[in-house]
Amino acid sequence: MEFIAFVFGILSVIYARKENILVYPTGLIATIITTYLLWLAGYLGDMMINLYFSVMSIYGWWNWARKRGNQKELPITRTDFKEKIIGIILFLVTIIVVFAIYTFFDYEIKKENYVDIMASGIFFTGMWYMAHKKIENWTLWIIGDIIVTPIYAYRGLGMLSLQYLIFTVLAILAYLEWRRILQQKIA
């Protein structure tokens, strides 16, 4: 199951880079499987973020597919001030909620869990921006991927660690691709 999630997760990022709506069905498969695997492993913060990814994949799929007046597709854009504030609020609320879940379930919070909680906030915000085709999503994915790659390796989740290392490279390439597309639209 971990290998299937691995393959579909990589495919999802490749499709996202190409601005292809298949980012969402492939991502949905990956996140549902990963949610289950993380639940079995007892990593509640990571599990919650993948559950959120599953929900946001459905929302993003709908948002990317819907028509906007005479425009057929959602264009890549930068966040405006309001969207930046929403991102900051989403980041902070995520940290509070994940911490509260750890506390509610009386789960021992180890040092790496604090990093996990912060990464959850980064990923929640990145997924929100992805659903709205904001280029800043890639910056957040890169930062989050760099944070969690060694955490997964430390926890003995080698396949996930490798996946997030690959995600880091793909996110850098995707950022460069989306920036090129955005610059062409401006020029």
CSV table of C-alpha atoms in Angstrom, one decimal:
chain,number,residue,atom,x,y,z
A,1,MET,CA,0.0,0.0,0.0
A,2,GLU,CA,2.9,2.4,0.8
A,3,PHE,CA,4.3,1.9,-2.7
A,4,ILE,CA,0.9,2.6,-4.3
A,5,ALA,CA,0.6,5.8,-2.3
A,6,PHE,CA,4.2,6.6,-3.3
A,7,VAL,CA,3.5,6.3,-7.0
A,8,PHE,CA,0.2,8.2,-7.0
A,9,GLY,CA,1.7,10.9,-4.8
A,10,ILE,CA,4.6,11.4,-7.3
A,11,LEU,CA,2.1,11.4,-10.2
A,12,SER,CA,0.0,14.0,-8.4
A,13,VAL,CA,2.9,16.4,-8.1
A,14,ILE,CA,3.9,15.9,-11.7
A,15,TYR,CA,0.3,16.7,-12.8
A,16,ALA,CA,0.2,19.7,-10.5
A,17,ARG,CA,3.4,21.0,-12.1
A,18,LYS,CA,1.8,20.7,-15.5
A,19,GLU,CA,-1.4,22.4,-14.3
A,20,ASN,CA,-3.3,19.2,-15.1
A,21,ILE,CA,-6.5,18.5,-13.2
A,22,LEU,CA,-5.4,14.8,-12.8
A,23,VAL,CA,-3.4,16.2,-9.8
A,24,TYR,CA,-6.6,15.7,-7.8
A,25,PRO,CA,-7.7,12.1,-8.5
A,26,THR,CA,-4.1,10.8,-8.2
A,27,GLY,CA,-3.6,12.9,-5.1
A,28,LEU,CA,-6.8,11.6,-3.6
A,29,ILE,CA,-5.7,8.0,-4.0
A,30,ALA,CA,-2.3,8.8,-2.5
A,31,THR,CA,-3.7,10.7,0.5
A,32,ILE,CA,-6.4,8.2,1.4
A,33,ILE,CA,-3.9,5.4,1.5
A,34,THR,CA,-1.4,7.5,3.4
A,35,THR,CA,-4.0,8.6,5.9
A,36,TYR,CA,-4.7,5.0,6.6
A,37,LEU,CA,-1.0,4.0,6.9
A,38,LEU,CA,-0.3,7.0,9.3
A,39,TRP,CA,-3.3,6.1,11.4
A,40,LEU,CA,-1.9,2.5,11.8
A,41,ALA,CA,1.5,4.0,12.7
A,42,GLY,CA,-0.1,6.3,15.3
A,43,TYR,CA,1.1,9.6,13.8
A,44,LEU,CA,-2.0,11.7,14.4
A,45,GLY,CA,-0.7,15.0,13.1
A,46,ASP,CA,0.5,13.5,9.8
A,47,MET,CA,-2.7,11.5,9.5
A,48,MET,CA,-4.8,14.6,10.0
A,49,ILE,CA,-2.9,16.5,7.3
A,50,ASN,CA,-3.4,13.7,4.8
A,51,LEU,CA,-7.1,13.5,5.7
A,52,TYR,CA,-7.3,17.3,5.0
A,53,PHE,CA,-5.4,16.7,1.7
A,54,SER,CA,-8.1,14.2,0.7
A,55,VAL,CA,-10.8,16.7,1.4
A,56,MET,CA,-8.9,19.6,-0.3
A,57,SER,CA,-8.3,17.3,-3.3
A,58,ILE,CA,-12.1,17.1,-3.8
A,59,TYR,CA,-12.4,20.9,-3.3
A,60,GLY,CA,-9.4,21.6,-5.6
A,61,TRP,CA,-10.7,19.3,-8.3
A,62,TRP,CA,-14.1,21.1,-8.2
A,63,ASN,CA,-12.4,24.5,-8.1
A,64,TRP,CA,-10.1,23.8,-11.0
A,65,ALA,CA,-12.9,22.3,-13.1
A,66,ARG,CA,-15.6,24.9,-12.7
A,67,LYS,CA,-16.2,27.6,-15.3
A,68,ARG,CA,-15.7,31.3,-14.4
A,69,GLY,CA,-17.8,33.3,-16.8
A,70,ASN,CA,-16.1,33.3,-20.1
A,71,GLN,CA,-12.9,31.9,-18.6
A,72,LYS,CA,-12.5,28.1,-19.0
A,73,GLU,CA,-9.9,27.6,-16.3
A,74,LEU,CA,-8.6,29.0,-13.1
A,75,PRO,CA,-5.4,30.9,-13.9
A,76,ILE,CA,-2.2,30.8,-11.9
A,77,THR,CA,-1.9,33.9,-9.8
A,78,ARG,CA,0.0,35.4,-6.8
A,79,THR,CA,-1.7,35.8,-3.5
A,80,ASP,CA,-3.1,39.2,-2.7
A,81,PHE,CA,-3.0,40.8,0.8
A,82,LYS,CA,-6.3,39.1,1.9
A,83,GLU,CA,-5.1,35.7,0.8
A,84,LYS,CA,-1.9,36.1,2.7
A,85,ILE,CA,-3.8,36.9,5.8
A,86,ILE,CA,-6.0,33.9,5.2
A,87,GLY,CA,-2.9,31.8,4.8
A,88,ILE,CA,-1.4,33.1,8.1
A,89,ILE,CA,-4.7,32.4,9.9
A,90,LEU,CA,-5.0,28.9,8.4
A,91,PHE,CA,-1.4,28.2,9.5
A,92,LEU,CA,-2.0,29.3,13.1
A,93,VAL,CA,-5.4,27.6,13.4
A,94,THR,CA,-3.9,24.4,12.1
A,95,ILE,CA,-1.1,24.5,14.6
A,96,ILE,CA,-3.6,25.1,17.5
A,97,VAL,CA,-6.0,22.3,16.3
A,98,VAL,CA,-3.2,19.7,15.7
A,99,PHE,CA,-1.7,20.5,19.2
A,100,ALA,CA,-5.2,20.2,20.7
A,101,ILE,CA,-5.7,16.8,19.1
A,102,TYR,CA,-2.5,15.5,20.4
A,103,THR,CA,-3.5,16.8,23.9
A,104,PHE,CA,-7.1,15.6,23.7
A,105,PHE,CA,-5.9,12.0,22.9
A,106,ASP,CA,-3.2,12.3,25.6
A,107,TYR,CA,-0.6,11.6,23.0
A,108,GLU,CA,3.0,12.1,24.2
A,109,ILE,CA,4.3,15.1,22.3
A,110,LYS,CA,8.0,14.4,21.5
A,111,LYS,CA,10.4,17.0,20.1
A,112,GLU,CA,9.8,15.8,16.5
A,113,ASN,CA,6.0,16.2,17.0
A,114,TYR,CA,6.4,20.0,17.5
A,115,VAL,CA,8.2,20.1,14.1
A,116,ASP,CA,5.3,17.9,12.7
A,117,ILE,CA,2.8,20.3,14.1
A,118,MET,CA,4.5,23.3,12.4
A,119,ALA,CA,4.8,21.3,9.1
A,120,SER,CA,1.1,20.5,9.3
A,121,GLY,CA,0.4,24.3,9.3
A,122,ILE,CA,2.7,24.8,6.3
A,123,PHE,CA,1.1,22.0,4.4
A,124,PHE,CA,-2.5,23.0,5.2
A,125,THR,CA,-1.8,26.4,3.9
A,126,GLY,CA,0.0,25.1,0.8
A,127,MET,CA,-2.9,22.9,-0.1
A,128,TRP,CA,-5.3,25.8,0.3
A,129,TYR,CA,-3.2,27.9,-2.1
A,130,MET,CA,-2.8,24.9,-4.5
A,131,ALA,CA,-6.6,24.6,-4.7
A,132,HIS,CA,-6.7,28.3,-5.8
A,133,LYS,CA,-3.7,28.0,-8.1
A,134,LYS,CA,-1.5,30.4,-6.1
A,135,ILE,CA,2.1,30.2,-7.0
A,136,GLU,CA,3.0,30.5,-3.3
A,137,ASN,CA,1.8,27.0,-2.7
A,138,TRP,CA,5.1,25.7,-4.2
A,139,THR,CA,7.2,27.7,-1.7
A,140,LEU,CA,5.2,26.2,1.1
A,141,TRP,CA,5.5,22.7,-0.3
A,142,ILE,CA,9.3,23.1,-0.7
A,143,ILE,CA,9.7,24.3,2.9
A,144,GLY,CA,7.4,21.6,4.3
A,145,ASP,CA,9.0,18.9,2.3
A,146,ILE,CA,12.4,19.9,3.5
A,147,ILE,CA,11.2,19.8,7.1
A,148,VAL,CA,9.4,16.4,7.0
A,149,THR,CA,11.9,14.4,4.9
A,150,PRO,CA,14.3,13.8,7.7
A,151,ILE,CA,11.5,13.4,10.2
A,152,TYR,CA,10.0,10.5,8.2
A,153,ALA,CA,13.5,8.9,7.9
A,154,TYR,CA,14.0,9.3,11.7
A,155,ARG,CA,10.7,7.6,12.3
A,156,GLY,CA,11.6,4.6,10.1
A,157,LEU,CA,9.2,5.5,7.3
A,158,GLY,CA,11.8,5.3,4.5
A,159,MET,CA,9.4,5.2,1.6
A,160,LEU,CA,7.6,8.3,2.8
A,161,SER,CA,11.0,10.0,3.4
A,162,LEU,CA,12.1,9.2,-0.1
A,163,GLN,CA,8.8,10.4,-1.5
A,164,TYR,CA,9.1,13.7,0.3
A,165,LEU,CA,12.6,14.1,-1.0
A,166,ILE,CA,11.3,13.6,-4.5
A,167,PHE,CA,8.4,15.9,-3.8
A,168,THR,CA,11.0,18.6,-2.8
A,169,VAL,CA,12.7,18.3,-6.2
A,170,LEU,CA,9.4,18.2,-8.1
A,171,ALA,CA,8.1,21.2,-6.1
A,172,ILE,CA,11.2,23.3,-7.1
A,173,LEU,CA,10.7,22.4,-10.7
A,174,ALA,CA,6.9,23.1,-10.4
A,175,TYR,CA,7.6,26.5,-8.9
A,176,LEU,CA,9.9,27.4,-11.8
A,177,GLU,CA,7.3,26.2,-14.3
A,178,TRP,CA,4.4,28.1,-12.7
A,179,ARG,CA,6.6,31.2,-12.4
A,180,ARG,CA,7.4,31.0,-16.1
A,181,ILE,CA,3.7,30.6,-17.0
A,182,LEU,CA,2.8,33.5,-14.7
A,183,GLN,CA,5.5,35.7,-16.2
A,184,GLN,CA,4.2,34.9,-19.7
A,185,LYS,CA,0.7,36.0,-18.7
A,186,ILE,CA,2.0,39.3,-17.3
A,187,ALA,CA,4.3,40.0,-20.4
